Amino acid sequence: KKTGSLILTKDNKLMGILTRRDIIWALTKKPDLDLKIMKAGDIATKKIITIRPSANMEEAIHKMKKFKFRKRL
């Protein structure tokens, strides 16, 4: 299966999300970075918006609009 992102946690606390887009951005905008020493948290998206798994789709779409997500249903 394909995976589009990784959830970053520390002590069971959500710290960020690392997406393919984050990696591509780092490779194209910061080509001098050494991937062997770069940490996932250095380029991950840290502003994370969450909802309950039980939230209905109307709530999810409302939150996505409110926080101006690039992609939404």
N, CA, C and O atoms as a MOPAC input file, in Angstrom:
PM7 MOZYME 1SCF
protein

 N      0.83000 1    -1.19000 1     0.00000 1
 C      0.00000 1     0.00000 1     0.00000 1
 C      0.86900 1     1.24500 1     0.00000 1
 O      1.98400 1     1.24900 1     0.52100 1
 N      0.34000 1     2.28600 1    -0.58700 1
 C      1.04000 1     3.56400 1    -0.59800 1
 C      0.67500 1     4.35700 1     0.64400 1
 O     -0.46800 1     4.33400 1     1.10000 1
 N      1.65300 1     5.05000 1     1.17700 1
 C      1.43100 1     5.92000 1     2.33200 1
 C      1.87400 1     7.31700 1     1.93900 1
 O      2.95100 1     7.50400 1     1.37300 1
 N      1.03600 1     8.29400 1     2.24200 1
 C      1.35000 1     9.65800 1     1.84800 1
 C      1.93500 1    10.50100 1     2.94900 1
 O      2.38500 1    11.62000 1     2.70200 1
 N      1.93800 1     9.97700 1     4.18500 1
 C      2.44900 1    10.78900 1     5.28900 1
 C      2.82400 1     9.92000 1     6.47900 1
 O      2.41000 1     8.76700 1     6.59500 1
 N      3.62200 1    10.51300 1     7.35500 1
 C      4.00600 1     9.87700 1     8.61900 1
 C      3.62900 1    10.81300 1     9.76100 1
 O      3.85000 1    12.02100 1     9.67400 1
 N      3.07000 1    10.27100 1    10.81300 1
 C      2.71700 1    11.04400 1    11.99600 1
 C      3.93000 1    11.05000 1    12.92700 1
 O      4.49000 1     9.99700 1    13.23200 1
 N      4.33000 1    12.23100 1    13.37100 1
 C      5.47300 1    12.35300 1    14.28200 1
 C      4.94800 1    12.50900 1    15.70700 1
 O      4.11900 1    13.37700 1    15.98000 1
 N      5.43400 1    11.66700 1    16.60500 1
 C      5.02100 1    11.73100 1    18.00500 1
 C      6.24100 1    11.74900 1    18.91600 1
 O      7.32600 1    11.29600 1    18.55000 1
 N      6.03200 1    12.27900 1    20.09700 1
 C      7.05400 1    12.24700 1    21.14000 1
 C      6.31100 1    12.07500 1    22.45300 1
 O      5.44200 1    12.88000 1    22.78700 1
 N      6.64500 1    11.03400 1    23.19800 1
 C      5.96500 1    10.73000 1    24.45200 1
 C      4.44900 1    10.68200 1    24.25500 1
 O      3.69300 1    11.23600 1    25.05300 1
 N      4.01700 1    10.02100 1    23.19200 1
 C      2.59900 1     9.87200 1    22.84100 1
 C      1.89500 1    11.19200 1    22.55400 1
 O      0.66700 1    11.25400 1    22.60200 1
 N      2.64200 1    12.24100 1    22.25800 1
 C      2.06300 1    13.53700 1    21.91600 1
 C      2.30600 1    13.80600 1    20.44000 1
 O      3.41200 1    13.59700 1    19.94100 1
 N      1.27700 1    14.26700 1    19.74000 1
 C      1.39100 1    14.59500 1    18.32700 1
 C      2.30300 1    15.80800 1    18.14700 1
 O      2.05100 1    16.87500 1    18.70600 1
 N      3.36000 1    15.63100 1    17.36600 1
 C      4.33500 1    16.69600 1    17.16300 1
 C      4.30900 1    17.26300 1    15.74200 1
 O      4.76800 1    18.38100 1    15.50700 1
 N      3.77800 1    16.49700 1    14.80900 1
 C      3.74600 1    16.97200 1    13.44000 1
 C      3.39300 1    15.85900 1    12.47800 1
 O      3.11200 1    14.72900 1    12.87600 1
 N      3.41400 1    16.20500 1    11.21100 1
 C      3.15100 1    15.23500 1    10.14900 1
 C      4.14200 1    15.49800 1     9.02300 1
 O      4.35500 1    16.64300 1     8.62500 1
 N      4.73700 1    14.43800 1     8.52100 1
 C      5.71500 1    14.54000 1     7.44300 1
 C      5.07800 1    13.96400 1     6.18600 1
 O      4.70300 1    12.79200 1     6.14900 1
 N      4.95900 1    14.79100 1     5.16600 1
 C      4.32300 1    14.36100 1     3.92400 1
 C      5.33800 1    14.30400 1     2.79200 1
 O      6.45200 1    14.81800 1     2.90100 1
 N      4.93100 1    13.67500 1     1.72100 1
 C      5.78000 1    13.66900 1     0.52000 1
 C      6.05600 1    15.09700 1     0.07200 1
 O      7.15400 1    15.41900 1    -0.38200 1
 N      5.06200 1    15.93100 1     0.20400 1
 C      5.20300 1    17.34200 1    -0.19900 1
 C      6.29700 1    18.03500 1     0.62600 1
 O      7.07300 1    18.82100 1     0.08400 1
 N      6.35900 1    17.74600 1     1.93100 1
 C      7.40400 1    18.31900 1     2.79100 1
 C      8.78800 1    17.88900 1     2.31400 1
 O      9.71300 1    18.69900 1     2.26400 1
 N      8.92400 1    16.62200 1     1.96700 1
 C     10.21600 1    16.09200 1     1.52500 1
 C     10.61900 1    16.70700 1     0.18500 1
 O     11.76700 1    17.11100 1     0.00200 1
 N      9.68200 1    16.77400 1    -0.73800 1
 C      9.97500 1    17.37800 1    -2.04800 1
 C     10.34500 1    18.84400 1    -1.88400 1
 O     11.26500 1    19.32800 1    -2.54200 1
 N      9.63400 1    19.55800 1    -1.00800 1
 C      9.96000 1    20.96700 1    -0.74400 1
 C     11.39900 1    21.08500 1    -0.24800 1
 O     12.16000 1    21.92400 1    -0.72900 1
 N     11.77000 1    20.23500 1     0.72200 1
 C     13.12200 1    20.30200 1     1.28700 1
 C     14.17600 1    20.00600 1     0.22700 1
 O     15.21400 1    20.66600 1     0.17800 1
 N     13.91600 1    19.02200 1    -0.61500 1
 C     14.88800 1    18.65400 1    -1.64300 1
 C     15.05400 1    19.73400 1    -2.70400 1
 O     16.14900 1    19.91400 1    -3.23800 1
 N     13.98400 1    20.45200 1    -3.01400 1
 C     14.07100 1    21.46600 1    -4.07100 1
 C     14.45400 1    22.84600 1    -3.54600 1
 O     15.16000 1    23.58900 1    -4.22800 1
 N     14.01100 1    23.19300 1    -2.37300 1
 C     14.26900 1    24.53600 1    -1.83700 1
 C     15.52700 1    24.61200 1    -0.98600 1
 O     16.08700 1    25.69200 1    -0.79400 1
 N     15.97000 1    23.47600 1    -0.47800 1
 C     17.16500 1    23.44800 1     0.37500 1
 C     18.08300 1    22.30800 1    -0.07300 1
 O     18.32700 1    21.37300 1     0.69000 1
 N     18.58400 1    22.38000 1    -1.28700 1
 C     19.37500 1    21.27000 1    -1.82600 1
 C     20.67900 1    21.00100 1    -1.07700 1
 O     21.26800 1    19.93100 1    -1.22900 1
 N     21.13000 1    21.94800 1    -0.28100 1
 C     22.37600 1    21.76700 1     0.45400 1
 C     22.19000 1    20.95800 1     1.74100 1
 O     23.17400 1    20.62100 1     2.40000 1
 N     20.95300 1    20.64500 1     2.10700 1
 C     20.71200 1    19.87900 1     3.33300 1
 C     21.18800 1    18.43600 1     3.15900 1
 O     20.99200 1    17.83100 1     2.10500 1
 N     21.80300 1    17.90400 1     4.18800 1
 C     22.29200 1    16.52500 1     4.17800 1
 C     21.18700 1    15.62800 1     4.72300 1
 O     20.85600 1    15.69300 1     5.90700 1
 N     20.62100 1    14.79300 1     3.86300 1
 C     19.51900 1    13.92600 1     4.26600 1
 C     19.90200 1    12.93700 1     5.35900 1
 O     19.03700 1    12.45000 1     6.08700 1
 N     21.18500 1    12.63800 1     5.47600 1
 C     21.63200 1    11.68800 1     6.49800 1
 C     21.58500 1    12.28500 1     7.90000 1
 O     21.47600 1    11.54700 1     8.88000 1
 N     21.66700 1    13.60300 1     8.00800 1
 C     21.63500 1    14.21600 1     9.33900 1
 C     20.35000 1    14.99700 1     9.60300 1
 O     20.05100 1    15.34500 1    10.74500 1
 N     19.58600 1    15.27300 1     8.53200 1
 C     18.32600 1    15.99700 1     8.68900 1
 C     17.32600 1    15.12800 1     9.45700 1
 O     17.22000 1    13.92600 1     9.21600 1
 N     16.61300 1    15.74100 1    10.36300 1
 C     15.59900 1    15.03800 1    11.13900 1
 C     14.23100 1    15.28100 1    10.51600 1
 O     13.98800 1    16.33900 1     9.93400 1
 N     13.34600 1    14.31200 1    10.63600 1
 C     11.99400 1    14.43800 1    10.08200 1
 C     11.31200 1    15.68800 1    10.62800 1
 O     10.60900 1    16.37900 1     9.89100 1
 N     11.51000 1    15.98200 1    11.89400 1
 C     10.88600 1    17.14300 1    12.51600 1
 C     11.38800 1    18.47200 1    11.97800 1
 O     10.73500 1    19.50000 1    12.15700 1
 N     12.54900 1    18.46100 1    11.31800 1
 C     13.10100 1    19.69700 1    10.76400 1
 C     12.25900 1    20.23100 1     9.61100 1
 O     12.19900 1    21.44100 1     9.39200 1
 N     11.61600 1    19.33900 1     8.88100 1
 C     10.85300 1    19.77700 1     7.71000 1
 C      9.36800 1    19.45300 1     7.80200 1
 O      8.59900 1    19.83000 1     6.91700 1
 N      8.96000 1    18.77000 1     8.84300 1
 C      7.55600 1    18.36000 1     8.98500 1
 C      6.64200 1    19.55400 1     9.23100 1
 O      7.06000 1    20.59200 1     9.74400 1
 N      5.39000 1    19.37500 1     8.85000 1
 C      4.35600 1    20.35300 1     9.15900 1
 C      4.01400 1    20.21900 1    10.63700 1
 O      3.68100 1    19.13300 1    11.11100 1
 N      4.10000 1    21.32400 1    11.35700 1
 C      3.86600 1    21.26500 1    12.80500 1
 C      2.50100 1    21.80200 1    13.21500 1
 O      2.02600 1    21.53200 1    14.31700 1
 N      1.87700 1    22.56000 1    12.32700 1
 C      0.53300 1    23.07300 1    12.61900 1
 C     -0.46400 1    21.99500 1    12.20300 1
 O     -0.79200 1    21.85500 1    11.02500 1
 N     -0.93300 1    21.24600 1    13.18100 1
 C     -1.81700 1    20.11000 1    12.93200 1
 C     -3.20200 1    20.42200 1    13.47200 1
 O     -3.35200 1    20.85300 1    14.61600 1
 N     -4.19600 1    20.20500 1    12.65200 1
 C     -5.58800 1    20.37000 1    13.04900 1
 C     -6.17700 1    18.97200 1    13.16700 1
 O     -5.99200 1    18.14500 1    12.27500 1
 N     -6.87800 1    18.70400 1    14.25000 1
 C     -7.42700 1    17.37000 1    14.46300 1
 C     -8.94000 1    17.42300 1    14.67000 1
 O     -9.51000 1    18.46200 1    15.00200 1
 N     -9.56100 1    16.27700 1    14.46500 1
 C    -10.97100 1    16.09100 1    14.80400 1
 C    -11.12100 1    14.68600 1    15.38200 1
 O    -10.23400 1    13.84600 1    15.22900 1
 N    -12.21300 1    14.44600 1    16.02400 1
 C    -12.50800 1    13.12200 1    16.57500 1
 C    -12.77900 1    12.14300 1    15.43800 1
 O    -13.35200 1    12.53300 1    14.42100 1
 N    -12.38600 1    10.89600 1    15.58400 1
 C    -12.71800 1     9.90900 1    14.54600 1
 C    -14.23000 1     9.77000 1    14.34300 1
 O    -14.67900 1     9.38500 1    13.26400 1
 N    -14.99800 1    10.07700 1    15.36300 1
 C    -16.45300 1     9.95400 1    15.26800 1
 C    -17.11500 1    11.19000 1    14.65200 1
 O    -18.33300 1    11.20200 1    14.47500 1
 N    -16.34400 1    12.22500 1    14.32100 1
 C    -16.91500 1    13.43900 1    13.72800 1
 C    -17.53900 1    13.10400 1    12.38100 1
 O    -17.01300 1    12.29100 1    11.62200 1
 N    -18.66900 1    13.74400 1    12.09600 1
 C    -19.29500 1    13.49000 1    10.79500 1
 C    -18.60100 1    14.31900 1     9.71600 1
 O    -17.79800 1    15.20400 1    10.01200 1
 N    -18.92300 1    14.01500 1     8.47100 1
 C    -18.24500 1    14.67000 1     7.35100 1
 C    -18.55400 1    16.16300 1     7.29200 1
 O    -17.71000 1    16.94200 1     6.85100 1
 N    -19.73600 1    16.57700 1     7.72400 1
 C    -20.05700 1    18.00200 1     7.74000 1
 C    -19.09500 1    18.75300 1     8.65900 1
 O    -18.61100 1    19.83200 1     8.31500 1
 N    -18.82300 1    18.17200 1     9.83300 1
 C    -17.86400 1    18.79100 1    10.76500 1
 C    -16.46700 1    18.83300 1    10.14800 1
 O    -15.76000 1    19.83500 1    10.26200 1
 N    -16.07900 1    17.75100 1     9.50300 1
 C    -14.74400 1    17.68200 1     8.90100 1
 C    -14.58100 1    18.73600 1     7.81200 1
 O    -13.57100 1    19.43900 1     7.77300 1
 N    -15.55800 1    18.84600 1     6.93900 1
 C    -15.48800 1    19.82800 1     5.85000 1
 C    -15.48600 1    21.24500 1     6.40400 1
 O    -14.75000 1    22.10200 1     5.91500 1
 N    -16.30800 1    21.49600 1     7.42300 1
 C    -16.34000 1    22.82400 1     8.04500 1
 C    -14.96000 1    23.19900 1     8.59000 1
 O    -14.48800 1    24.31700 1     8.38900 1
 N    -14.32300 1    22.25600 1     9.27800 1
 C    -13.00800 1    22.53000 1     9.85900 1
 C    -11.97200 1    22.75800 1     8.75800 1
 O    -11.10600 1    23.62400 1     8.88300 1
 N    -12.06300 1    21.97900 1     7.68200 1
 C    -11.13000 1    22.13500 1     6.57500 1
 C    -11.29200 1    23.50900 1     5.91800 1
 O    -10.30200 1    24.13500 1     5.53900 1
 N    -12.51500 1    23.97300 1     5.78500 1
 C    -12.75000 1    25.30500 1     5.22300 1
 C    -12.24900 1    26.38400 1     6.18000 1
 O    -11.60800 1    27.34800 1     5.76100 1
 N    -12.54500 1    26.21400 1     7.46300 1
 C    -12.15100 1    27.19800 1     8.46700 1
 C    -10.64300 1    27.41700 1     8.49800 1
 O    -10.17400 1    28.54600 1     8.64100 1
 N     -9.89400 1    26.33900 1     8.36300 1
 C     -8.43500 1    26.43300 1     8.43800 1
 C     -7.77500 1    26.45800 1     7.06000 1
 O     -6.55500 1    26.33600 1     6.94500 1
 N     -8.59600 1    26.61700 1     6.01300 1
 C     -8.11800 1    26.82100 1     4.63900 1
 C     -7.16200 1    25.71400 1     4.16700 1
 O     -6.05300 1    25.99000 1     3.71000 1
 N     -7.60500 1    24.48500 1     4.28400 1
 C     -6.83400 1    23.35300 1     3.78300 1
 C     -6.68000 1    23.48500 1     2.27500 1
 O     -7.58600 1    23.96900 1     1.59700 1
 N     -5.53800 1    23.05700 1     1.74900 1
 C     -5.31400 1    23.08700 1     0.31300 1
 C     -6.22000 1    22.08300 1    -0.39800 1
 O     -6.77700 1    22.36600 1    -1.45900 1
 N     -6.35000 1    20.92800 1     0.20100 1
 C     -7.18600 1    19.87200 1    -0.39400 1
 C     -8.33000 1    19.58000 1     0.54800 1
 O     -8.13300 1    19.42600 1     1.75400 1
 N     -9.51400 1    19.50600 1     0.00100 1
 C    -10.67900 1    19.11800 1     0.80700 1
 C    -11.67800 1    18.44700 1    -0.10100 1
 O    -11.56600 1    18.50200 1    -1.32600 1
 N    -12.64000 1    17.82200 1     0.50200 1
 C    -13.67200 1    17.10300 1    -0.24900 1
 C    -14.53100 1    18.06000 1    -1.02600 1
 O    -15.45500 1    17.63600 1    -1.72000 1

